[in-house]
Amino acid sequence: MQNALQIVYLIPLLPLIGFLVNGLGRKHLSKSLVSVIGSGVILASFAMSIWVFMQVKGMATPYVAHYFDFIKVGDLKIPFAFQVDQLSSLFLLIITGVGFLIHVYSTSYMHKEKQEHYGRYFSYLNLFVFSMLLLVMGANYVIMFIGWEGVGLCSYLLIGYWFKNTEYNKAANKAFIMNRIGDLAFLIAIFWIISRVGNVNFNDVFAVARGEVDLRKFTGTDITAITLLLFIGATGKSAQIPLYTWLPDAMAGPTPVSALIHAATMVTAGIYMIARSNVLYSMSSVTMDIVAYVGLATALLAATIALKQNDIKKVLAYSTVSQLGFMFLALGTGAYVAAVFHVMTHAFFKALLFLGSGSVIHAMSGEQDIRNMGGLNTKMKITFVTFLIGCIAIAGIPPFSGFFSKDAILLSAFEKSPVLYGLALFTALLTAFYMFRLLFLTFSGQFRGTADQKQHLHESPAAITIPLIVLAVLSIIGGFVGIPEVFINGGDRIGAFLSPVIKPHGGHTVSHSTEYMLMGLSTALVIIMIIAAWFKFRNYQRTEEKGLGKVLENKWYVDELYDKVIVQPMHQFGGFLKSVIEKSVIDGLVNGVGRAVNYGGRQLRLLQSGQVGSYILLMVLSMVIIFALQFFLRK
Amino acid sequence: MLRDNDMVAFFLIILPLLTGLIAFSLKEEKVVKSFAFLSSLATLAVSVLGLTLMNTEENLQFTAQWMQPIGSSFSLKLDGMGQLLCLLTAISYPLVFLGSWNASYKKPNNFFALMLLAQAGLMGVFLATDALVFYFFWELALIPMYFLSSQWGGEKRIPVTFKFFIYTFVGSVLMLIGILYIQSKTVSHSFSLNAFYVVELSSKAQSWLFWLFFLAFAIKMPVFPFHTWQPDTYEQSPTPTTMILSGVMVKMGLLGLLRWLLPVFPIASYVWGDVVMSLAIAGIIYASLIAIRQDDIKRLVAYSSIAHIGLMCAAIFAENKSGMQGVMLQMFNHGINIIGLWIIVEIIERRFGTRKMSELGGLAQKAPVMAIFFVIIALANIALPLTNAFAGEFLMFNGLMNAKSNYYLWFTVLAGLGIILAAVYTLNMIRRIFYGEVNELTAVATDLKLNEKLALGIIVGLIFWMGVYPQVLLDVTDNFSQELVNKIDISHLFRKQ
Amino acid sequence: MPINYYIFLSIALFSIGIVGVLTRRNAIIIFMCVELMLNAVNLMLVAFSKMHYKAALLAGDVNGTAGTDGQLFVFFIMVVAAAEVTVGLAIIVMMYRNIHSVDVNFLNRLKH
């Protein structure tokens, strides 16, 4: 059956229709109708994605659907085309699947909003899914870039969804602007590719990179520059050093948005892009090293910050940054499949955790500070259990999904260098520690909030708990698609599935016994960390942070540093240009010319004495001068 | 032999000219308003007709005797760029009239008549293929604008418009000197564009003439550092005039570069290309940084316009087809977007009596439709994909990246900083006007009226149409750009040596 | 007679005229000095005209008209001078009627 691929355009088109209907009809459609349309289109896309997924399974070459030429200038043709292969179909499933669950969740979470804002929310959410689908389905870098900026826009709109709050709006601006910095690098990479290849289709670019096309070639510098620029683009979208500070601020948006955009899908766009360009990346060891180190540094930095955060969503946000760092570490060590695998499992458990935190916030009437929570496990059983599953999954305890993907990453780091492995393992331990700190502070011990909040505590309705349960199940079983070879021969199903897109690199260099040892080590240490967290935070008492703790609580003062080093100087320089250069120098020069003419006129006026004699004298003198000039300059 | 179709070019000029003269005599405000609106619609119809008659081999041309003895004839041509800019002018006018329908002016007959006369001048500039005719219309477009700004403008209008007039006039007189010099050097002592294209000039003479012409165009566009008349004039002019000034009139300078500068002085353009690009790109960053610090919306939009024009100017001097096509696309789309922005700025100014962002805020609660339109247009202005400016900026940056200059990478990166800074000031503007809590001033705000919705709706429609399928416009100018690039290609000069 | 004599005489007359115009304040005297300059030019024209005619004759051009246009100019200048006298004297008379003087230094109203 070929027709699933022929109507593949429906997958992004349906959410777009949902966006238009909900957006234009937000004042007229009832809330339930908006919910049905908003979630329904995503469900339909999800069904289509499953169908597509079934069909691409055995495909050796990607399916490219060409619709029309977006831009055509001379030799440069940029088609509006979709490419469906194993990698994109996997992302399609994650986006539409998780996306659908979050839409369902939102119908309950946002039900207090006014009708038109409810419609606006769902239209934004649909637009986001549309852009994200465009991003992963694009058959060339430009279509990918369209989706890339599109998701950035939706992120901006949704962070600033409660637009009355100035702080939220500032966070939205920050997200958009930091993304734009990355986008610029992405764009320059595209132009670089165009100047070498002549177009931007993935297939053509990779063919040139592999040396399958005679006429055009990349030099080593080209490859390194292009991959580095693309990576800078990825640091913007996927919140890596130095462009990561927008993501924690982005938690200003509604919690389902944080779950969908700022945890499960959009922020993994950078991973997708690099996995998609794996042919290029594999050719530049410089870039690979940089990617790995930046990823690791980010993972470590974010994990340390997460240790001391008190906002439930901020902890999760820094955890997301840290997990994304892990994925980049995987990419940088050449384990593209492990990165994609971790994207998938991370989408499950991080969406679960965010939605769980949303459920908590909902129950706590908007309270987000975990110091004011505690003892919620008895009041919110489903939320607690699913949250616990999420924490176990992210900590990496077998057989939960996080274990398999994180293990694949750690193993590939170990192959590269034991130092990388050591740092990565340390970060993984920090992860376990702060996640269980979060869990214990929230759910165990005594309730530390106000009496009013206590009165109001309740388990969330089904529209919230069902997505939680589904995601919890996925978090448990999601890892079984990538069981390492040491356990079951042929267990790495995801690697096999992706092999047409990502060439599997040669067998592991690590012996089975070492691999068992590493797994055992990491699992044992993680469990120790969890126990440590249990004893430390079982009965939490509020204390002031000092010393390093305070630095961590203030996120290493990176925001302040950026403000002092970049934002303020730029602002002051702008002011300097406005009030000094523009007013005095440039306009001064322009007006100076006018003034000089005026002054000259005033001075020359004095010659006009009205004395006929002086006029004649001048006339005679000038004539004599002219004659003299004529006489001497003749030669 | 004159074909019937060739009259299109002539009608594009004569229609606004005649209706403009008639409009002087219509004293009733409603009557003259409707009359001007109908006239602009008729011009639009003619322009669209011209577009449908366009075929790729031959351009619509119109020639009549004018001043034969000195080698000038009244000749017009509707080539790709002419089509595009005439269409822009023709679309802009109805939008401007519609968008500012609620504003009322003293002596409305003179106001609308002058607006229409300026349109005739603009059309003439875009169509002329004779240097003298070009110069004639160049001034014809300037003079009504001067009167519009100085009669109906803000408090400081007199010194500001005086400066505007003198500044641009100095530029055009320099150009006139250049025109006369070239005419004396042509074989047949002719003012015709084709004679200018084949004129033999020493490279030293080219350099001098290049700067004479460039100054005129640079002041008009305006390019840093010749821009200081612009923010003041935009601020002080009545908004419909500002719309035409910024949406259409600045394209005169760009057209000048494309039609009268590069192909006439290919060597000097190549030699001075780096200098001009550096100026233009310095202007992008300079104007963007100043825009970040503006509190007045009109001035902010004015500086953002300088930054956009700077990018177009730089892309022109990249001298390749991608850049040229990007400029063509962007000339049109920038006009549409900025008119949209001005329409909303005008509404805000008229309703609240202030243009200061610090005094506004929370408008999105009271006027959601206005907020949506503004956000869409503002985002189009910063070239978000699938809005109209993206394809143009993409092609322009691609052009810069493939420029022959040694510093192409620097130019691209530095110009690229402009798109980041553009996001900074645009999003801040949105935030400060529309988001946040309402204050006493904005608490009583009302949403858009029907005519405003209609004008903005058309603009937003164009934004998405051109954003998703920019090929419509690219096809119109494809031939023109190709010919232009061939004309300015001087690589054969190097090969001989 | 060699042409030089005429030239020197003409220069002398012209210089006297210039000096007179520059130094005298009486309008009538200035007027006469202007006439003197014009006549110096006339003398020059006639002298050169004669010279050219003679040269052409010696070269064998019997019916030649060489140099005649110089004399034409002389008549021209005389007519112009006559016209000038009429207008100029009229102005001077008007001036005398108005300010009872013919001193040009009183006439500095032009600067306003």
PDB file of N, CA and C in Angstrom, chain A residues 26 68 70-72 76 78 142 145-146 149 153 156 163-164 166 169-170 173 176 180-181 184 188 191-192 195 570-571 573-575 578 582 586-587 590-591, chain B residues 163 167 224-225 227-228 286 289 293 303 365 372 379 382-386 390 394 397-398 401-402 413 416 419-421 427-428 431 435-436 467-471:
ATOM      1  N   ARG A  26     -12.387  31.574  17.596  1.00  0.00           N
ATOM      2  CA  ARG A  26     -12.206  31.465  19.041  1.00  0.00           C
ATOM      3  C   ARG A  26     -13.308  32.166  19.834  1.00  0.00           C
ATOM      4  N   PHE A  68       5.718  22.110  -4.628  1.00  0.00           N
ATOM      5  CA  PHE A  68       5.938  23.213  -5.575  1.00  0.00           C
ATOM      6  C   PHE A  68       7.277  23.856  -5.249  1.00  0.00           C
ATOM      7  N   PHE A  70       9.331  26.535  -3.850  1.00  0.00           N
ATOM      8  CA  PHE A  70       9.142  27.656  -2.918  1.00  0.00           C
ATOM      9  C   PHE A  70       9.890  28.874  -3.431  1.00  0.00           C
ATOM     10  N   ILE A  71      11.158  28.680  -3.721  1.00  0.00           N
ATOM     11  CA  ILE A  71      11.970  29.764  -4.263  1.00  0.00           C
ATOM     12  C   ILE A  71      12.760  29.201  -5.426  1.00  0.00           C
ATOM     13  N   LYS A  72      12.731  29.940  -6.534  1.00  0.00           N
ATOM     14  CA  LYS A  72      13.516  29.480  -7.679  1.00  0.00           C
ATOM     15  C   LYS A  72      14.193  30.701  -8.282  1.00  0.00           C
ATOM     16  N   LEU A  76      19.395  28.102  -8.385  1.00  0.00           N
ATOM     17  CA  LEU A  76      18.987  27.744  -7.024  1.00  0.00           C
ATOM     18  C   LEU A  76      17.499  27.421  -6.993  1.00  0.00           C
ATOM     19  N   ILE A  78      14.631  25.845  -4.491  1.00  0.00           N
ATOM     20  CA  ILE A  78      14.289  25.349  -3.161  1.00  0.00           C
ATOM     21  C   ILE A  78      12.866  24.840  -3.215  1.00  0.00           C
ATOM     22  N   VAL A 142      15.867  24.405   4.114  1.00  0.00           N
ATOM     23  CA  VAL A 142      15.046  25.612   4.200  1.00  0.00           C
ATOM     24  C   VAL A 142      13.684  25.293   4.805  1.00  0.00           C
ATOM     25  N   PHE A 145      14.150  24.913   8.243  1.00  0.00           N
ATOM     26  CA  PHE A 145      14.317  26.209   8.900  1.00  0.00           C
ATOM     27  C   PHE A 145      12.975  26.902   9.101  1.00  0.00           C
ATOM     28  N   ILE A 146      12.075  26.726   8.141  1.00  0.00           N
ATOM     29  CA  ILE A 146      10.751  27.326   8.293  1.00  0.00           C
ATOM     30  C   ILE A 146      10.081  26.778   9.547  1.00  0.00           C
ATOM     31  N   GLU A 149      11.903  28.120  12.745  1.00  0.00           N
ATOM     32  CA  GLU A 149      11.491  29.434  13.228  1.00  0.00           C
ATOM     33  C   GLU A 149      10.032  29.397  13.659  1.00  0.00           C
ATOM     34  N   LEU A 153       8.448  30.697  17.084  1.00  0.00           N
ATOM     35  CA  LEU A 153       7.345  31.649  17.206  1.00  0.00           C
ATOM     36  C   LEU A 153       6.282  31.128  18.166  1.00  0.00           C
ATOM     37  N   TYR A 156       7.334  31.391  21.598  1.00  0.00           N
ATOM     38  CA  TYR A 156       7.202  32.793  22.031  1.00  0.00           C
ATOM     39  C   TYR A 156       5.758  33.117  22.403  1.00  0.00           C
ATOM     40  N   PHE A 163      -0.551  37.316  28.659  1.00  0.00           N
ATOM     41  CA  PHE A 163       0.211  38.481  28.222  1.00  0.00           C
ATOM     42  C   PHE A 163       0.078  39.693  29.131  1.00  0.00           C
ATOM     43  N   LYS A 164      -0.756  39.559  30.181  1.00  0.00           N
ATOM     44  CA  LYS A 164      -0.854  40.711  31.078  1.00  0.00           C
ATOM     45  C   LYS A 164       0.372  40.810  31.961  1.00  0.00           C
ATOM     46  N   THR A 166       4.047  41.188  32.703  1.00  0.00           N
ATOM     47  CA  THR A 166       5.208  41.702  31.982  1.00  0.00           C
ATOM     48  C   THR A 166       6.401  40.755  32.060  1.00  0.00           C
ATOM     49  N   ASN A 169       6.104  38.120  29.514  1.00  0.00           N
ATOM     50  CA  ASN A 169       6.377  38.622  28.171  1.00  0.00           C
ATOM     51  C   ASN A 169       7.866  38.793  27.949  1.00  0.00           C
ATOM     52  N   LYS A 170       8.550  39.219  29.006  1.00  0.00           N
ATOM     53  CA  LYS A 170       9.996  39.375  28.853  1.00  0.00           C
ATOM     54  C   LYS A 170      10.645  38.014  28.628  1.00  0.00           C
ATOM     55  N   ASN A 173      10.123  37.111  25.060  1.00  0.00           N
ATOM     56  CA  ASN A 173      11.056  37.824  24.188  1.00  0.00           C
ATOM     57  C   ASN A 173      12.438  37.206  24.254  1.00  0.00           C
ATOM     58  N   PHE A 176      12.645  34.040  22.253  1.00  0.00           N
ATOM     59  CA  PHE A 176      12.655  34.264  20.813  1.00  0.00           C
ATOM     60  C   PHE A 176      14.001  34.816  20.362  1.00  0.00           C
ATOM     61  N   ARG A 180      16.811  33.292  17.978  1.00  0.00           N
ATOM     62  CA  ARG A 180      17.203  33.966  16.744  1.00  0.00           C
ATOM     63  C   ARG A 180      18.713  33.993  16.558  1.00  0.00           C
ATOM     64  N   ILE A 181      19.431  34.082  17.673  1.00  0.00           N
ATOM     65  CA  ILE A 181      20.891  34.083  17.562  1.00  0.00           C
ATOM     66  C   ILE A 181      21.327  32.758  16.929  1.00  0.00           C
ATOM     67  N   LEU A 184      20.415  32.552  13.227  1.00  0.00           N
ATOM     68  CA  LEU A 184      21.314  33.239  12.304  1.00  0.00           C
ATOM     69  C   LEU A 184      22.427  32.294  11.865  1.00  0.00           C
ATOM     70  N   ILE A 188      23.297  30.986   8.114  1.00  0.00           N
ATOM     71  CA  ILE A 188      24.590  31.127   7.447  1.00  0.00           C
ATOM     72  C   ILE A 188      25.077  29.758   6.986  1.00  0.00           C
ATOM     73  N   PHE A 191      23.423  29.084   3.776  1.00  0.00           N
ATOM     74  CA  PHE A 191      24.025  29.797   2.633  1.00  0.00           C
ATOM     75  C   PHE A 191      25.349  29.172   2.246  1.00  0.00           C
ATOM     76  N   TRP A 192      26.065  28.742   3.250  1.00  0.00           N
ATOM     77  CA  TRP A 192      27.355  28.100   2.962  1.00  0.00           C
ATOM     78  C   TRP A 192      27.122  26.845   2.130  1.00  0.00           C
ATOM     79  N   SER A 195      26.293  27.748  -1.390  1.00  0.00           N
ATOM     80  CA  SER A 195      27.425  28.196  -2.195  1.00  0.00           C
ATOM     81  C   SER A 195      28.304  27.017  -2.620  1.00  0.00           C
ATOM     82  N   MET A 570      25.107  46.749  25.219  1.00  0.00           N
ATOM     83  CA  MET A 570      24.431  47.003  23.951  1.00  0.00           C
ATOM     84  C   MET A 570      23.416  48.130  24.103  1.00  0.00           C
ATOM     85  N   HIS A 571      22.706  48.062  25.232  1.00  0.00           N
ATOM     86  CA  HIS A 571      21.711  49.085  25.493  1.00  0.00           C
ATOM     87  C   HIS A 571      22.360  50.459  25.607  1.00  0.00           C
ATOM     88  N   PHE A 573      25.296  51.334  24.460  1.00  0.00           N
ATOM     89  CA  PHE A 573      25.868  51.730  23.185  1.00  0.00           C
ATOM     90  C   PHE A 573      24.779  52.309  22.281  1.00  0.00           C
ATOM     91  N   GLY A 574      23.612  51.655  22.289  1.00  0.00           N
ATOM     92  CA  GLY A 574      22.483  52.172  21.520  1.00  0.00           C
ATOM     93  C   GLY A 574      22.125  53.581  21.964  1.00  0.00           C
ATOM     94  N   GLY A 575      22.116  53.783  23.275  1.00  0.00           N
ATOM     95  CA  GLY A 575      21.799  55.103  23.790  1.00  0.00           C
ATOM     96  C   GLY A 575      22.846  56.121  23.383  1.00  0.00           C
ATOM     97  N   LYS A 578      22.318  56.972  19.848  1.00  0.00           N
ATOM     98  CA  LYS A 578      21.111  57.786  19.675  1.00  0.00           C
ATOM     99  C   LYS A 578      21.359  59.229  20.100  1.00  0.00           C
ATOM    100  N   GLU A 582      24.270  60.193  16.639  1.00  0.00           N
ATOM    101  CA  GLU A 582      23.224  60.621  15.712  1.00  0.00           C
ATOM    102  C   GLU A 582      22.979  62.123  15.809  1.00  0.00           C
ATOM    103  N   ILE A 586      26.562  63.029  13.289  1.00  0.00           N
ATOM    104  CA  ILE A 586      26.076  62.947  11.905  1.00  0.00           C
ATOM    105  C   ILE A 586      25.154  64.109  11.572  1.00  0.00           C
ATOM    106  N   ASP A 587      24.156  64.302  12.438  1.00  0.00           N
ATOM    107  CA  ASP A 587      23.256  65.407  12.156  1.00  0.00           C
ATOM    108  C   ASP A 587      23.988  66.728  12.315  1.00  0.00           C
ATOM    109  N   VAL A 590      25.624  67.338   9.065  1.00  0.00           N
ATOM    110  CA  VAL A 590      24.660  67.738   8.041  1.00  0.00           C
ATOM    111  C   VAL A 590      24.207  69.175   8.269  1.00  0.00           C
ATOM    112  N   ASN A 591      23.798  69.436   9.503  1.00  0.00           N
ATOM    113  CA  ASN A 591      23.360  70.793   9.789  1.00  0.00           C
ATOM    114  C   ASN A 591      24.526  71.761   9.701  1.00  0.00           C
TER     115      ASN A 591
ATOM    116  N   LYS B 163      14.681  70.869   5.812  1.00  0.00           N
ATOM    117  CA  LYS B 163      15.897  70.057   5.744  1.00  0.00           C
ATOM    118  C   LYS B 163      15.723  68.906   4.757  1.00  0.00           C
ATOM    119  N   TYR B 167      18.019  68.651   1.537  1.00  0.00           N
ATOM    120  CA  TYR B 167      18.911  67.481   1.525  1.00  0.00           C
ATOM    121  C   TYR B 167      18.704  66.664   0.248  1.00  0.00           C
ATOM    122  N   PHE B 224      22.880  54.961   5.620  1.00  0.00           N
ATOM    123  CA  PHE B 224      23.786  55.547   6.589  1.00  0.00           C
ATOM    124  C   PHE B 224      25.018  56.067   5.862  1.00  0.00           C
ATOM    125  N   PRO B 225      25.583  57.209   6.113  1.00  0.00           N
ATOM    126  CA  PRO B 225      25.180  58.204   7.110  1.00  0.00           C
ATOM    127  C   PRO B 225      24.389  59.373   6.530  1.00  0.00           C
ATOM    128  N   HIS B 227      21.148  59.594   6.438  1.00  0.00           N
ATOM    129  CA  HIS B 227      19.775  59.262   6.776  1.00  0.00           C
ATOM    130  C   HIS B 227      19.114  60.247   7.727  1.00  0.00           C
ATOM    131  N   THR B 228      19.852  61.263   8.193  1.00  0.00           N
ATOM    132  CA  THR B 228      19.311  61.979   9.347  1.00  0.00           C
ATOM    133  C   THR B 228      18.038  62.780   9.051  1.00  0.00           C
ATOM    134  N   TYR B 286      23.764  50.132  13.100  1.00  0.00           N
ATOM    135  CA  TYR B 286      23.602  51.448  13.720  1.00  0.00           C
ATOM    136  C   TYR B 286      22.122  51.769  13.928  1.00  0.00           C
ATOM    137  N   LEU B 289      20.450  49.480  16.526  1.00  0.00           N
ATOM    138  CA  LEU B 289      20.785  49.808  17.913  1.00  0.00           C
ATOM    139  C   LEU B 289      20.031  51.047  18.373  1.00  0.00           C
ATOM    140  N   ARG B 293      16.538  51.797  21.356  1.00  0.00           N
ATOM    141  CA  ARG B 293      16.401  52.809  22.407  1.00  0.00           C
ATOM    142  C   ARG B 293      15.275  53.809  22.145  1.00  0.00           C
ATOM    143  N   TYR B 303      13.599  54.017  12.044  1.00  0.00           N
ATOM    144  CA  TYR B 303      14.945  53.443  12.109  1.00  0.00           C
ATOM    145  C   TYR B 303      14.950  52.007  11.621  1.00  0.00           C
ATOM    146  N   GLN B 365      -5.712  43.571  25.342  1.00  0.00           N
ATOM    147  CA  GLN B 365      -6.945  43.219  26.042  1.00  0.00           C
ATOM    148  C   GLN B 365      -8.135  43.953  25.463  1.00  0.00           C
ATOM    149  N   ILE B 372      -3.630  41.409  16.941  1.00  0.00           N
ATOM    150  CA  ILE B 372      -3.288  40.286  16.057  1.00  0.00           C
ATOM    151  C   ILE B 372      -2.691  40.799  14.756  1.00  0.00           C
ATOM    152  N   LEU B 379       5.849  40.737  12.799  1.00  0.00           N
ATOM    153  CA  LEU B 379       6.661  39.532  12.613  1.00  0.00           C
ATOM    154  C   LEU B 379       7.050  39.371  11.151  1.00  0.00           C
ATOM    155  N   ILE B 382      10.080  41.338  10.550  1.00  0.00           N
ATOM    156  CA  ILE B 382      11.355  40.742  10.922  1.00  0.00           C
ATOM    157  C   ILE B 382      11.569  39.406  10.223  1.00  0.00           C
ATOM    158  N   ALA B 383      10.861  39.214   9.120  1.00  0.00           N
ATOM    159  CA  ALA B 383      11.151  38.115   8.198  1.00  0.00           C
ATOM    160  C   ALA B 383      11.001  36.741   8.829  1.00  0.00           C
ATOM    161  N   LEU B 384       9.886  36.523   9.461  1.00  0.00           N
ATOM    162  CA  LEU B 384       9.607  35.171   9.925  1.00  0.00           C
ATOM    163  C   LEU B 384       9.230  34.322   8.711  1.00  0.00           C
ATOM    164  N   PRO B 385       9.683  33.084   8.665  1.00  0.00           N
ATOM    165  CA  PRO B 385       9.350  32.250   7.501  1.00  0.00           C
ATOM    166  C   PRO B 385       7.840  32.139   7.293  1.00  0.00           C
ATOM    167  N   LEU B 386       7.480  31.950   6.053  1.00  0.00           N
ATOM    168  CA  LEU B 386       6.089  31.893   5.598  1.00  0.00           C
ATOM    169  C   LEU B 386       5.368  33.232   5.690  1.00  0.00           C
ATOM    170  N   PHE B 390      10.408  36.842   4.307  1.00  0.00           N
ATOM    171  CA  PHE B 390      11.423  35.803   4.507  1.00  0.00           C
ATOM    172  C   PHE B 390      12.164  35.474   3.220  1.00  0.00           C
ATOM    173  N   PHE B 394      16.024  36.008   2.699  1.00  0.00           N
ATOM    174  CA  PHE B 394      16.806  34.795   2.478  1.00  0.00           C
ATOM    175  C   PHE B 394      17.663  34.947   1.219  1.00  0.00           C
ATOM    176  N   PHE B 397      20.463  37.576   1.723  1.00  0.00           N
ATOM    177  CA  PHE B 397      21.599  37.073   2.498  1.00  0.00           C
ATOM    178  C   PHE B 397      22.391  36.067   1.674  1.00  0.00           C
ATOM    179  N   ASN B 398      21.667  35.253   0.931  1.00  0.00           N
ATOM    180  CA  ASN B 398      22.356  34.304   0.074  1.00  0.00           C
ATOM    181  C   ASN B 398      23.191  35.050  -0.953  1.00  0.00           C
ATOM    182  N   MET B 401      26.272  36.306   0.715  1.00  0.00           N
ATOM    183  CA  MET B 401      27.206  35.212   0.991  1.00  0.00           C
ATOM    184  C   MET B 401      27.953  34.822  -0.280  1.00  0.00           C
ATOM    185  N   ASN B 402      27.341  35.040  -1.433  1.00  0.00           N
ATOM    186  CA  ASN B 402      27.995  34.682  -2.685  1.00  0.00           C
ATOM    187  C   ASN B 402      28.563  35.895  -3.405  1.00  0.00           C
ATOM    188  N   VAL B 413      27.591  37.991   8.118  1.00  0.00           N
ATOM    189  CA  VAL B 413      27.399  37.838   9.562  1.00  0.00           C
ATOM    190  C   VAL B 413      26.951  39.153  10.189  1.00  0.00           C
ATOM    191  N   GLY B 416      23.613  39.945   9.333  1.00  0.00           N
ATOM    192  CA  GLY B 416      22.753  39.008  10.053  1.00  0.00           C
ATOM    193  C   GLY B 416      22.470  39.455  11.473  1.00  0.00           C
ATOM    194  N   ILE B 419      19.168  40.964  11.933  1.00  0.00           N
ATOM    195  CA  ILE B 419      17.895  40.254  12.125  1.00  0.00           C
ATOM    196  C   ILE B 419      17.700  39.899  13.593  1.00  0.00           C
ATOM    197  N   ILE B 420      18.814  39.759  14.323  1.00  0.00           N
ATOM    198  CA  ILE B 420      18.657  39.526  15.759  1.00  0.00           C
ATOM    199  C   ILE B 420      18.181  40.806  16.437  1.00  0.00           C
ATOM    200  N   LEU B 421      18.859  41.915  16.100  1.00  0.00           N
ATOM    201  CA  LEU B 421      18.478  43.187  16.717  1.00  0.00           C
ATOM    202  C   LEU B 421      17.054  43.559  16.333  1.00  0.00           C
ATOM    203  N   LEU B 427       9.975  42.906  19.086  1.00  0.00           N
ATOM    204  CA  LEU B 427       9.247  42.236  20.162  1.00  0.00           C
ATOM    205  C   LEU B 427       9.044  43.172  21.344  1.00  0.00           C
ATOM    206  N   ASN B 428      10.041  44.016  21.609  1.00  0.00           N
ATOM    207  CA  ASN B 428       9.851  44.980  22.691  1.00  0.00           C
ATOM    208  C   ASN B 428       8.726  45.946  22.389  1.00  0.00           C
ATOM    209  N   ARG B 431       5.533  44.177  22.941  1.00  0.00           N
ATOM    210  CA  ARG B 431       5.305  43.999  24.373  1.00  0.00           C
ATOM    211  C   ARG B 431       4.849  45.299  25.011  1.00  0.00           C
ATOM    212  N   TYR B 435       1.032  44.331  25.268  1.00  0.00           N
ATOM    213  CA  TYR B 435       0.952  43.417  26.390  1.00  0.00           C
ATOM    214  C   TYR B 435       1.017  44.175  27.714  1.00  0.00           C
ATOM    215  N   GLY B 436       0.958  43.432  28.775  1.00  0.00           N
ATOM    216  CA  GLY B 436       0.976  44.048  30.096  1.00  0.00           C
ATOM    217  C   GLY B 436      -0.413  44.530  30.484  1.00  0.00           C
ATOM    218  N   GLY B 467       4.315  35.093   1.207  1.00  0.00           N
ATOM    219  CA  GLY B 467       5.196  34.321   2.069  1.00  0.00           C
ATOM    220  C   GLY B 467       5.235  32.859   1.677  1.00  0.00           C
ATOM    221  N   VAL B 468       4.077  32.341   1.283  1.00  0.00           N
ATOM    222  CA  VAL B 468       4.024  30.919   0.951  1.00  0.00           C
ATOM    223  C   VAL B 468       4.434  30.694  -0.493  1.00  0.00           C
ATOM    224  N   TYR B 469       4.061  31.621  -1.349  1.00  0.00           N
ATOM    225  CA  TYR B 469       4.383  31.422  -2.756  1.00  0.00           C
ATOM    226  C   TYR B 469       5.027  32.673  -3.349  1.00  0.00           C
ATOM    227  N   PRO B 470       6.265  32.952  -2.943  1.00  0.00           N
ATOM    228  CA  PRO B 470       6.919  34.174  -3.438  1.00  0.00           C
ATOM    229  C   PRO B 470       7.233  34.115  -4.928  1.00  0.00           C
ATOM    230  N   GLN B 471       7.108  32.922  -5.487  1.00  0.00           N
ATOM    231  CA  GLN B 471       7.460  32.738  -6.886  1.00  0.00           C
ATOM    232  C   GLN B 471       6.645  33.655  -7.804  1.00  0.00           C
TER     233      GLN B 471
END
